[in-house]
XYZ file of C-alpha atoms in Angstrom:
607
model
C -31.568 -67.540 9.365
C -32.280 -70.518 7.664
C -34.271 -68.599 4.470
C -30.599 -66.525 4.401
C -28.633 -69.545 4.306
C -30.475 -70.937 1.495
C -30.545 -67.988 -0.521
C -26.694 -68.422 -0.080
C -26.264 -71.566 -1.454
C -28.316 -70.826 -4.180
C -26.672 -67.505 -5.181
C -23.439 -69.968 -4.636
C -24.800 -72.989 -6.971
C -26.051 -70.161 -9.580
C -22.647 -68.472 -9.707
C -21.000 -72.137 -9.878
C -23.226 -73.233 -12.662
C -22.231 -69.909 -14.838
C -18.878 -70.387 -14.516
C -18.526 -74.189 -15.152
C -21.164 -72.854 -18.545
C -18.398 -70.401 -19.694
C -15.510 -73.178 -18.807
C -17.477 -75.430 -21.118
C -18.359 -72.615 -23.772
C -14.313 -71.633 -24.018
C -13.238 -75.103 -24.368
C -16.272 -75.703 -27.001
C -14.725 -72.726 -29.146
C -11.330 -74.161 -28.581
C -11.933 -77.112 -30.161
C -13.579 -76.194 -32.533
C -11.250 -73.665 -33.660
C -8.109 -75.954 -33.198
C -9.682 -78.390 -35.760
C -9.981 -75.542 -38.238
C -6.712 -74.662 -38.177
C -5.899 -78.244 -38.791
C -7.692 -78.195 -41.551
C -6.929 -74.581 -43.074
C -3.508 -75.909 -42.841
C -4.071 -78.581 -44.140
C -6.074 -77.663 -47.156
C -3.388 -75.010 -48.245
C -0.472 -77.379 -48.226
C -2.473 -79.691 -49.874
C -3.417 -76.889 -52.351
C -0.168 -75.209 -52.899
C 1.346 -78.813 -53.987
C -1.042 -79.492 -56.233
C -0.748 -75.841 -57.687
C 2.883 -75.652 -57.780
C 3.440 -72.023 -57.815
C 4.355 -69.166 -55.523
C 1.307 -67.928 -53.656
C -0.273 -64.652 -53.566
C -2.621 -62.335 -50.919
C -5.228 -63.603 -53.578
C -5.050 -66.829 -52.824
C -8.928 -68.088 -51.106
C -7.032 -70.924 -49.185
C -4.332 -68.682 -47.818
C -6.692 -66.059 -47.439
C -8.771 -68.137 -44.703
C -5.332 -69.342 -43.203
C -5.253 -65.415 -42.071
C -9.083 -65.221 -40.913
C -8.683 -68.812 -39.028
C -5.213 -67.872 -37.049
C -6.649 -64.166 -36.293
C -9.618 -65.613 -34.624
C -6.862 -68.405 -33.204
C -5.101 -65.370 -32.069
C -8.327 -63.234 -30.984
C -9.396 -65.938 -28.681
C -9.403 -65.543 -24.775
C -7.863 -62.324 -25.797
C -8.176 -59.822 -22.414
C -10.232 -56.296 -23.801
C -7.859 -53.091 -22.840
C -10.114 -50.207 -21.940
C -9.295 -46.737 -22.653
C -11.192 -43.609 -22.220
C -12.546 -43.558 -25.889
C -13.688 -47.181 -26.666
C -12.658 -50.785 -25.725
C -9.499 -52.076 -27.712
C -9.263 -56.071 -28.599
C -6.150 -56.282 -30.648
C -3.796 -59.366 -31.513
C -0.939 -56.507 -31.589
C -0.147 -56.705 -27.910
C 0.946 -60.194 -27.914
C 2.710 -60.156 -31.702
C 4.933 -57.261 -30.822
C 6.638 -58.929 -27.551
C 7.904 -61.290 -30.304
C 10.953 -58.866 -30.858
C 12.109 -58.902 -27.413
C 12.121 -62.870 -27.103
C 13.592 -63.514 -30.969
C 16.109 -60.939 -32.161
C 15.323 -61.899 -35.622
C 11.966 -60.956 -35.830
C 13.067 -56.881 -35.096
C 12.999 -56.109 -39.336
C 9.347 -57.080 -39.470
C 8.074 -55.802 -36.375
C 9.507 -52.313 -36.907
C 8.114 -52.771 -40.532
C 4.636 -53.681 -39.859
C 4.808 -50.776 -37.030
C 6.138 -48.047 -39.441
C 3.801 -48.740 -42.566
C 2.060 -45.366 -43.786
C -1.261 -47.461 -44.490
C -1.781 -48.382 -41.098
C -3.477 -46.842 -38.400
C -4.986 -49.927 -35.982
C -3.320 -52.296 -33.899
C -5.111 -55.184 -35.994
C -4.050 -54.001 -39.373
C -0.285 -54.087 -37.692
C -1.128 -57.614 -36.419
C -1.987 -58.943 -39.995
C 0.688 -57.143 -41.822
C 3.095 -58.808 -39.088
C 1.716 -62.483 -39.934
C 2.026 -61.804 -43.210
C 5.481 -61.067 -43.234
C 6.850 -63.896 -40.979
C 5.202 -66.564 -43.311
C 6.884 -64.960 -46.399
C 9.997 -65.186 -44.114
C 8.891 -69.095 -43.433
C 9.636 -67.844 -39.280
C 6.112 -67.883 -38.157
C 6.313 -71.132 -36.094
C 9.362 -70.159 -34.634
C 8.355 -66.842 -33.283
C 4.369 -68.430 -32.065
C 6.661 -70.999 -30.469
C 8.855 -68.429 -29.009
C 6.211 -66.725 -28.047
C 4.100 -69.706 -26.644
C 7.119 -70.987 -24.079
C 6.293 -68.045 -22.035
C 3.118 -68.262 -20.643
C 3.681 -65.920 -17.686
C 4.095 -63.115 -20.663
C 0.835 -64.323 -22.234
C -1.078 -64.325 -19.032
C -1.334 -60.720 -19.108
C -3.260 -60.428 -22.586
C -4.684 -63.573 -22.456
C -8.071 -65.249 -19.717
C -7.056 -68.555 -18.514
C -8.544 -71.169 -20.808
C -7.794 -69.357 -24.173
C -6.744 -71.106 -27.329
C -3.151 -69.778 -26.457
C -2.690 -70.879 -23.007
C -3.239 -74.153 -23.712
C -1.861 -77.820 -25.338
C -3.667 -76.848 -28.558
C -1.570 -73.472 -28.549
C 1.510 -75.578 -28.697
C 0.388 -77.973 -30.938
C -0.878 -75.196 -33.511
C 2.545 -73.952 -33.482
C 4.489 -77.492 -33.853
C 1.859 -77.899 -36.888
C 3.023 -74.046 -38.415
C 6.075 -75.855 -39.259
C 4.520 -77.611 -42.372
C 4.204 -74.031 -43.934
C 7.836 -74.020 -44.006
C 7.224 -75.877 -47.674
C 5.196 -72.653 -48.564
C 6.703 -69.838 -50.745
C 4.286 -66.733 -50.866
C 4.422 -63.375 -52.202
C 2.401 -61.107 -50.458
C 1.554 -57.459 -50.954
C 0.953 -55.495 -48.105
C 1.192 -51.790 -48.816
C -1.783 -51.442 -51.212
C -4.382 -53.205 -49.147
C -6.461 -52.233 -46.391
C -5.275 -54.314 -43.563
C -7.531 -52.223 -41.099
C -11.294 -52.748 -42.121
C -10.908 -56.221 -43.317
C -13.455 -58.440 -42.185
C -12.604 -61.995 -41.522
C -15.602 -64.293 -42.312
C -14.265 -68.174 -42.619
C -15.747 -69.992 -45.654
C -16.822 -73.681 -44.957
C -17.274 -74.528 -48.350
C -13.790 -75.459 -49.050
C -13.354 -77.734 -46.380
C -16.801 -79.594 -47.544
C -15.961 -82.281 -50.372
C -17.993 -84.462 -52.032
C -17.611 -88.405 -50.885
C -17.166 -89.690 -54.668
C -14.424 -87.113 -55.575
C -12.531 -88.172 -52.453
C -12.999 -91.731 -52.955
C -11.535 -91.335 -56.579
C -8.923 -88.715 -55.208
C -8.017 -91.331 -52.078
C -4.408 -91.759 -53.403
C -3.698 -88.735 -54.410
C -4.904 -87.534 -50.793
C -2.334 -90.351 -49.434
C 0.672 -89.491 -51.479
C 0.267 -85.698 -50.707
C 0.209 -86.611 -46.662
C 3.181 -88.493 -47.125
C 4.921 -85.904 -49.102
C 3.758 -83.259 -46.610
C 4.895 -85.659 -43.389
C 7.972 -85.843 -45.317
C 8.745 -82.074 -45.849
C 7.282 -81.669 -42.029
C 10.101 -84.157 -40.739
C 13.170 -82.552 -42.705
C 11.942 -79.239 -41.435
C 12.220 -81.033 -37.783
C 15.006 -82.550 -38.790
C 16.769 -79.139 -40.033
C 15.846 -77.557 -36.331
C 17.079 -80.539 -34.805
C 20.333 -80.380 -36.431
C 21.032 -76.634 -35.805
C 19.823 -77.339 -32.101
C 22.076 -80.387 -31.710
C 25.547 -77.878 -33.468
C 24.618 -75.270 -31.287
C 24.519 -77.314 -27.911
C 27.728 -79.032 -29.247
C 29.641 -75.735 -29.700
C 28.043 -74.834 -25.936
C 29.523 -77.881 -25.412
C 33.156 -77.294 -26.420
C 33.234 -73.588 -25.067
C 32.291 -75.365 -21.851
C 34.954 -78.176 -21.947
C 37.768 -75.229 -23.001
C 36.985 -73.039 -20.576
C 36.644 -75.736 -17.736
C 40.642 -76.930 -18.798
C 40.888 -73.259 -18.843
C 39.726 -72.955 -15.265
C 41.658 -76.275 -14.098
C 44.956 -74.728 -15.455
C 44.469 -71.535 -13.765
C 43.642 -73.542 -10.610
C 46.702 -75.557 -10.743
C 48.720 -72.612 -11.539
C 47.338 -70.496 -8.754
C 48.439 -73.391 -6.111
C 51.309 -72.915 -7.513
C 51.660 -69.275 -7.229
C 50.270 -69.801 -3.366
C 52.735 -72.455 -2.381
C 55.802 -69.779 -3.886
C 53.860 -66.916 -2.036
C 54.272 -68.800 1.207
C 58.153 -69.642 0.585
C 58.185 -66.174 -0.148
C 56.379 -65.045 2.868
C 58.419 -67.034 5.260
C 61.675 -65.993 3.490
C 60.214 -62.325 3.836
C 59.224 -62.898 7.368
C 63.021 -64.164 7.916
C 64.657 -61.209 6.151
C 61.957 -58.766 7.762
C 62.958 -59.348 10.860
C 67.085 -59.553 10.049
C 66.352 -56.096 8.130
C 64.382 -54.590 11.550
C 67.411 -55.652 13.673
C 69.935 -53.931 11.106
C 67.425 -50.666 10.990
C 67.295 -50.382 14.838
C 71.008 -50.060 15.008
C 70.828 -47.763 12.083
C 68.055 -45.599 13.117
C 69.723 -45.306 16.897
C 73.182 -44.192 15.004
C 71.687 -41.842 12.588
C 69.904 -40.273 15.461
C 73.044 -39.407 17.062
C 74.790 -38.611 14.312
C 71.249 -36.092 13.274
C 72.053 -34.590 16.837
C 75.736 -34.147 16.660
C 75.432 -32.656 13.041
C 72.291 -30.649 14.598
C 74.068 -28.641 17.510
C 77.406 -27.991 14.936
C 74.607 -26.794 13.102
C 73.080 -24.168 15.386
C 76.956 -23.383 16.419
C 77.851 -22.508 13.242
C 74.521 -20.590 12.340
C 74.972 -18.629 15.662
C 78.738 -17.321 14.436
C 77.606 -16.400 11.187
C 74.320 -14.520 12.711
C 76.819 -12.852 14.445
C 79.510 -12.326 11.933
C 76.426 -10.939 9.816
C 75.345 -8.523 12.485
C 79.296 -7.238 12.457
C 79.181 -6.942 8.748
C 75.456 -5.362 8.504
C 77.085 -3.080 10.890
C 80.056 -1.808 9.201
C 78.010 -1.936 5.843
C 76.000 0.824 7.004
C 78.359 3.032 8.415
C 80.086 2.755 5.054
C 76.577 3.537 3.458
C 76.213 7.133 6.073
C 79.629 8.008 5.360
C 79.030 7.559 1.325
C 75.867 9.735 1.675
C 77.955 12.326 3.244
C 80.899 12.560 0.885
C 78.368 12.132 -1.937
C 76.327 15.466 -0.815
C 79.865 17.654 -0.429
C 80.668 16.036 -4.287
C 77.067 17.383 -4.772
C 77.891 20.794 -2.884
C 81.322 21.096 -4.976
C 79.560 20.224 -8.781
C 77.266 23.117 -7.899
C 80.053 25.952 -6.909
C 81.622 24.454 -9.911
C 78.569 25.220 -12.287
C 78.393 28.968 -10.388
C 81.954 29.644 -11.381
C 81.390 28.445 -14.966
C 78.500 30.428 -15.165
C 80.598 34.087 -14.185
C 83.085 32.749 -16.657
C 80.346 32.877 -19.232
C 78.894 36.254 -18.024
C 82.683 38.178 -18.128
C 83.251 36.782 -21.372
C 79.702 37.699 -22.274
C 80.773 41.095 -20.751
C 84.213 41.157 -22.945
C 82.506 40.633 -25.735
C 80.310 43.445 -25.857
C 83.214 45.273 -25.034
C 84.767 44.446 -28.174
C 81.665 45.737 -29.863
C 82.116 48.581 -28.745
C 85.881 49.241 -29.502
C 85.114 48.082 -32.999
C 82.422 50.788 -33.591
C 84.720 53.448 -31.854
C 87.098 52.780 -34.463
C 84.540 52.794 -37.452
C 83.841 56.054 -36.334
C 87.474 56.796 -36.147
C 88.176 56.013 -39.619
C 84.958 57.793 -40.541
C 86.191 61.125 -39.050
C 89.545 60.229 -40.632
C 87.812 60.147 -44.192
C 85.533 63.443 -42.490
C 89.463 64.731 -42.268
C 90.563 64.041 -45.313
C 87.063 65.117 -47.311
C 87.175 68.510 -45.614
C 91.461 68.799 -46.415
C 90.436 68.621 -49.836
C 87.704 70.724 -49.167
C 90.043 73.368 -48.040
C 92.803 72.813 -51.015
C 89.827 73.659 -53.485
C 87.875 75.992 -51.433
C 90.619 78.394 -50.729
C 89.532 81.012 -51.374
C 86.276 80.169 -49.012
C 88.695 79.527 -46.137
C 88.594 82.754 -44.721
C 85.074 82.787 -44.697
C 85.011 79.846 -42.720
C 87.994 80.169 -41.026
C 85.806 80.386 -37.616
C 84.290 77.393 -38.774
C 87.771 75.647 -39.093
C 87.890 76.555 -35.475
C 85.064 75.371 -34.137
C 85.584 72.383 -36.361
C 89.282 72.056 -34.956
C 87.830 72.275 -31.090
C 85.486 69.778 -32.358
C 88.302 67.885 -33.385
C 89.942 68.116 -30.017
C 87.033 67.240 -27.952
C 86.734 63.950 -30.241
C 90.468 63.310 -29.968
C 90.241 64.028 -25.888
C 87.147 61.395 -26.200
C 88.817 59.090 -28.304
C 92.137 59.078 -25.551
C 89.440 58.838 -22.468
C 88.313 55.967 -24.549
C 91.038 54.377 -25.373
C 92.593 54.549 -21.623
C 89.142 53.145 -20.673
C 89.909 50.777 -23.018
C 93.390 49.787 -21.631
C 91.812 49.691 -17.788
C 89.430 47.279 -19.047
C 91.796 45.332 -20.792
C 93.862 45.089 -17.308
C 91.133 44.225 -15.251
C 89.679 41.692 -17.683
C 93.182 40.336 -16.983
C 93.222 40.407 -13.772
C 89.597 39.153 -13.547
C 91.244 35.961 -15.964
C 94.111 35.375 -13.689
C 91.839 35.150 -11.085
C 89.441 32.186 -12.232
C 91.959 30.449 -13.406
C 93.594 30.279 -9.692
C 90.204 29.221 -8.716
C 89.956 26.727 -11.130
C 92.882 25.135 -10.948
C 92.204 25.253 -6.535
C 88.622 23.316 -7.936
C 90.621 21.166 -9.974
C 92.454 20.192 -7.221
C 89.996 19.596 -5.164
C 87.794 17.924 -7.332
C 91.044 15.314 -8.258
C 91.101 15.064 -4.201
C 87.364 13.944 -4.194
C 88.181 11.702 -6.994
C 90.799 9.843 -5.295
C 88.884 9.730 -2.403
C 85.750 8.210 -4.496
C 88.437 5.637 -6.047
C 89.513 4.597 -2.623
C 86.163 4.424 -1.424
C 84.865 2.624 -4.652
C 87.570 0.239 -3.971
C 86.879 -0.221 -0.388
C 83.103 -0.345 -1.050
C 84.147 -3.316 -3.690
C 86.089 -5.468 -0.813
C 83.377 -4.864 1.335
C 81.155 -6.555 -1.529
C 83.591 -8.940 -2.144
C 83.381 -10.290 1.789
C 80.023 -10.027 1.776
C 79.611 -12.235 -1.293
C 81.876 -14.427 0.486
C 79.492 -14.203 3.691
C 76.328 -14.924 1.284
C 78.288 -17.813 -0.433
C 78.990 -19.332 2.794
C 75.750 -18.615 4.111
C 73.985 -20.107 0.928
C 76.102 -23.645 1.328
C 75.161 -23.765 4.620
C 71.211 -23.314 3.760
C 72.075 -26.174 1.258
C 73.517 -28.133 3.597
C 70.595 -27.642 6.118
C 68.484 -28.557 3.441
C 70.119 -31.604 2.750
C 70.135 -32.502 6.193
C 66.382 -31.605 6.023
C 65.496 -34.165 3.237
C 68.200 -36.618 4.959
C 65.785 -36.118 8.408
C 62.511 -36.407 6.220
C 63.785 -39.830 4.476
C 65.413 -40.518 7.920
C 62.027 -40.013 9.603
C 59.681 -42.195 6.423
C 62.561 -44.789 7.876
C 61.700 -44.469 10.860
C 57.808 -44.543 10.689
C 58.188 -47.692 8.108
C 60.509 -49.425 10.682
C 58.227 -48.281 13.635
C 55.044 -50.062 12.028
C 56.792 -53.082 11.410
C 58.440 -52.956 14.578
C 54.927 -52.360 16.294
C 52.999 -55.760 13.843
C 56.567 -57.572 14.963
C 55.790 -56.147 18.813
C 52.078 -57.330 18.530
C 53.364 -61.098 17.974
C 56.086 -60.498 20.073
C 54.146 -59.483 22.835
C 51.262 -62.287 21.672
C 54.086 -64.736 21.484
C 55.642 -63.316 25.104
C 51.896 -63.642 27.064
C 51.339 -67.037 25.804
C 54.831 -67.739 26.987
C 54.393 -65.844 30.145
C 51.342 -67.605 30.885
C 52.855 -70.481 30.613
C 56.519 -69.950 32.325
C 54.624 -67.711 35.056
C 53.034 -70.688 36.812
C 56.045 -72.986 36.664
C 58.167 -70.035 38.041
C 55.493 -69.049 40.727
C 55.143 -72.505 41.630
C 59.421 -73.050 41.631
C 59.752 -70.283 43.448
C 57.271 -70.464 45.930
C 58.446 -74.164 46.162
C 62.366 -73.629 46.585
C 62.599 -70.141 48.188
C 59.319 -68.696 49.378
C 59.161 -65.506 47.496
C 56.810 -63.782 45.829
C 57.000 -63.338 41.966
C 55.951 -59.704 41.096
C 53.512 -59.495 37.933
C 54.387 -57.661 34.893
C 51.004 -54.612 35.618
C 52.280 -53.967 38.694
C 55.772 -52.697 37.866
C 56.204 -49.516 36.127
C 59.767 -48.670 36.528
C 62.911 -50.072 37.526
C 62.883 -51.126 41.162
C 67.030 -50.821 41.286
C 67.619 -47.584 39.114
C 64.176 -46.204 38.987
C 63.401 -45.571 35.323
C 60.096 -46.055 33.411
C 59.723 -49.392 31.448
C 59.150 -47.893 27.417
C 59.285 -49.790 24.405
C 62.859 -49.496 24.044
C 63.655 -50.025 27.869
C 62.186 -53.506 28.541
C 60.982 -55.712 32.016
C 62.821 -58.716 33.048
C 62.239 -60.721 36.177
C 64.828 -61.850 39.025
C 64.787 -65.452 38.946
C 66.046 -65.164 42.173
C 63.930 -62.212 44.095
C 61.123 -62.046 41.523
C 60.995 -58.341 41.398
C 61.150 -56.723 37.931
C 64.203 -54.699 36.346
C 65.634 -53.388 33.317
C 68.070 -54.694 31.021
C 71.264 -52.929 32.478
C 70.288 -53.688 36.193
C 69.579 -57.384 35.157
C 72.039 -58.472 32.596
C 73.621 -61.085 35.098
C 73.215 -64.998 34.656
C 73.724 -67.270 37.376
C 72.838 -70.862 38.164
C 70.386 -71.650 40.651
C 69.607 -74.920 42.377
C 65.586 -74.480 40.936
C 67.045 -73.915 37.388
C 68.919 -76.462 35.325
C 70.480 -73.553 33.680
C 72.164 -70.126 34.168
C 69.387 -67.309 34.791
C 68.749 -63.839 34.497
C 69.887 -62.480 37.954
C 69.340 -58.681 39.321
C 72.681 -57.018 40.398
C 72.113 -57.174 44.325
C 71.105 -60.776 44.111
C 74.229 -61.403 42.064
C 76.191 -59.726 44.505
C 74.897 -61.258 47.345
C 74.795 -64.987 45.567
C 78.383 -64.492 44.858
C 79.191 -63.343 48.549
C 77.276 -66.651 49.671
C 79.146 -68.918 47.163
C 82.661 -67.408 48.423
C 82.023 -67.606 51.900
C 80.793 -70.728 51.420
C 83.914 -71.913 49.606
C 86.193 -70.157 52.012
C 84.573 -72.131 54.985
């Protein structure tokens, strides 16, 4: 036990030891870089007085300004391990800068975009060069320097950054202000530059500062003096900004007072306005109750003429529905006969066309029997001429004159059987005429009968139209008015649920109003009572309807007490007021107590 105890403490002492080493080998390289910077910073002021000029990226004193703020920057820096290598760069910490100053966004996004540059340390320097040709580098280190909770995370505790000399490196940066450089940044390699800081300029020679003592003194004071303007100009744009913070404040506090003042204002005339409200609310509830109860009963009246009238014309339109369709079966009816007569019409016009069809070929005929008449005429008259110049060849055809005079018979006998055939036909196609046209003329007639009959019922069919427009006009004002009594019951009934809530919210402090009231009256009453007469006072639960005419207590049908009995009633069985010796004024009495009270008082003054 004890050897493991002691091997404890030393492990202890030995890891105490180490750690107070490193404390003391931090702080070492702390101060001594924190005096470098002092002097690189001061040795290039001092220099770029003296030169008078615009400085360059060749410049050996401005060169080791870099080197000695990198390894400023570099120290206490936490490593970032990756899969590849380990990463130490002064990027990390720079590039926050954007999100704390605004202004620095053109040279971050600058020194991140440049083609040249591939490492986070070559962005790093190409940032610090920019913000000191911008004459911005203490105010984005200082920037950056206020918030040490953002450093912690790149930085160990005890680093050059996250401590006093931090700050007081970047209250000294201000002297650089007096600085103007031009710097070139895309042709150099910013990457594999090697920072080595060179002593020998900060090493002088004790006789060439003796004789240079002066000059020494009057380029301190010039630099204290171009160090204390540059305060001076941050002090004044500090001091206008909090003084315009100032006077935003001040306006929008009067701001804020007058909108105070005026919303009293507006409270005060919203609580005239409420009680003035609460006044007329409760006149316009009074005025709507009587309206809504006579609207109701008017809604009913108008409702039952309503159904009375739409009951006589249901009827009236079952009469008319009725007679409409007889009228429609017995138009079907005469409309087939019209149908059956148009067709025995067409029949007859049709034989009409066949006889004269028939007459017509008839003709034909006749009119070839006489071509072949006047053919046998000219036959005649040939063969007389014939016989005048053949003479002497008659006798030798004399038996030829015969047979040609026979022949001449039998065609004459034909032409007479033709022409009597022709005279028959002529008589019956007469007749056949005479005929039709009696027919005709009895279809005529009958057809002119149809047609009055089709005028008459046309015209009947057009009265029965004419009512039954009426009927549809009547019946379409009445749908009109139902629907106007519809929308009247629909607005009548948004009344009614608009005057039923605030008749319920006015019911809720009524009735709140009417416990604490009850509450209170109910033991002065119990106690009068009791007191004066002996009876019992009945509570409000334990009544549900009228004790005299029996109805239910509702809403609209309230409870009263007898002051005299103490039983509950309605309004109409308790509207009676009499004074009673317990009561300095006239009471609500029931109707049998008023009865007998008024017996008592009459027999009393009768006696």
């Amino acid at each position: 036990m004890d050897s493991s105890i002691t091997l404890s403490n030393f492990s202890l002492s030995l890891v105490l030891s180490l750690s107070v080493a490193v404390k003391d080998h931090m702080a070492v390289e702390r101060s001594n870089l924190f005096s470098m910077m002092k002097l690189s910073i001061k040795g290039l002021i001092q220099s770029s007085l003296s030169l008078g000029r615009t400085l360059d990226s060749d410049y050996p004193p401005l060169q080791q300004f870099f080197v000695v703020l990198e390894q400023c920057l570099k120290h206490g820096l936490k490593v970032k391990k990756s899969f590849i290598n380990q990463n130490k760069s002064i990027w990390g910490p720079l590039e926050l800068v954007q999100k704390l100053c605004p202004d620095s966004t053109d040279i971050t996004t600058s020194a991140r975009d440049l083609p040249g540059l591939k490492t986070g340390l070559g962005r790093g320097r190409a940032w610090l060069h920019l913000a000191l040709m911008q004459k911005k580098l203490s105010d984005y280190l200082k920037a950056l320097l206020d918030r040490k909770d953002i450093l912690g995370e790149f930085y160990d505790p005890g680093a050059l950054m996250m401590e006093e000399e931090g700050t007081v490196i970047g209250g000294m940066l201000v002297g650089l202000n007096v600085i103007d450089a031009n710097l070139c940044i895309k042709g150099e390699d910013l990457d594999s530059q090697v920072g080595v800081i060179d002593f020998s300029l900060y090493l002088k020679d004790p006789m060439t500062t003796e004789t240079t003592k002066d000059d020494a003194k009057l380029t301190a004071i010039l630099d204290q003096k171009h160090y204390i303007e540059e305060l001076n100009r941050h002090l004044s744009c500090t001091v206008t900004d909090l003084q315009a913070k100032m006077d935003s404040i001040e306006k929008t506090n009067s701001k804020l007072i007058e909108e105070l003042t005026a919303a009293t204002d507006r409270i005060n005339s919203l609580r005239e306005e409420q009680e003035t409200l609460r006044h007329e609310n409760e006149t316009i509830v009074q005025s709507s109750q009587k309206k809504e109860e006579a609207t109701l009963e008017d809604s009913a009246v108008e409702l039952e003429t309503y159904r009375q009238t739409r009951q006589g014309l249901d009827e009236m339109y079952s009469v008319v529905w009725k007679q409409y369709q007889e009228e429609k079966r017995i138009r079907q009816e005469l409309e087939r006969e019209l149908k059956l007569q148009v067709g025995l019409k067409q029949e007859m016009e049709m034989a009409m066309r066949l006889l004269e069809k028939d007459t017509h070929e008839k003709q034909d005929t006749l009119q070839a029997l006489r071509q072949q008449l006047d053919q046998v005429k000219t036959l005649n008259l040939q063969m007389f001429h014939k016989t005048q110049d053949c003479e002497r060849e008659a006798q030798r055809k004399e038996e030829e004159e015969g047979q040609l005079e026979e022949k001449m018979n039998q065609m004459e006998t034909t032409i007479k059987e033709m022409e009597q055939r022709f005279v028959q036909s002529d008589q019956t196609e007469r007749d056949m005429r005479t005929e039709l046209e009696g027919r005709v003329d009895s279809l005529q007639k009958q057809l002119s009968d149809l047609d009055t009959l089709r005028l008459g019922l046309e015209s009947d069919l057009r009265s029965e139209k004419e009512q039954r427009q009426a009927i549809q006009r009547a019946l379409q004002r009445e749908q009109d008015n139902s629907t106007e009594l519809r929308t009247q019951l629909q607005q009548i009934q948004g009344l009614q649920t608009e005057v039923r809530q605030e008749k319920k919210q006015l019911q809720l402090t009524c009735q709140e109003q009417e416990t604490a009231l009850q509450e209170m009256g109910l033991h002065l009453t119990l106690f009068s009572v009791r007191v004066h007469q002996g009876q019992a006072w009945l509570k409000d639960d334990e009544a549900t309807q009228c004790k005299h005419c029996q109805k239910e207590f509702s809403i609209a049908r309230r409870k009263h007490h007898c002051r005299n009995c103490g039983d509950i009633y309605c309004n109409s069985c308790s509207s009676n007021e009499l004074a009673l010796p317990s009561y300095p004024r006239p009471v609500r009495v029931c109707d049998i107590c008023h009865s007998l009270l008024l017996q008592r008082s009459t027999s009393s003054t009768s006696s």
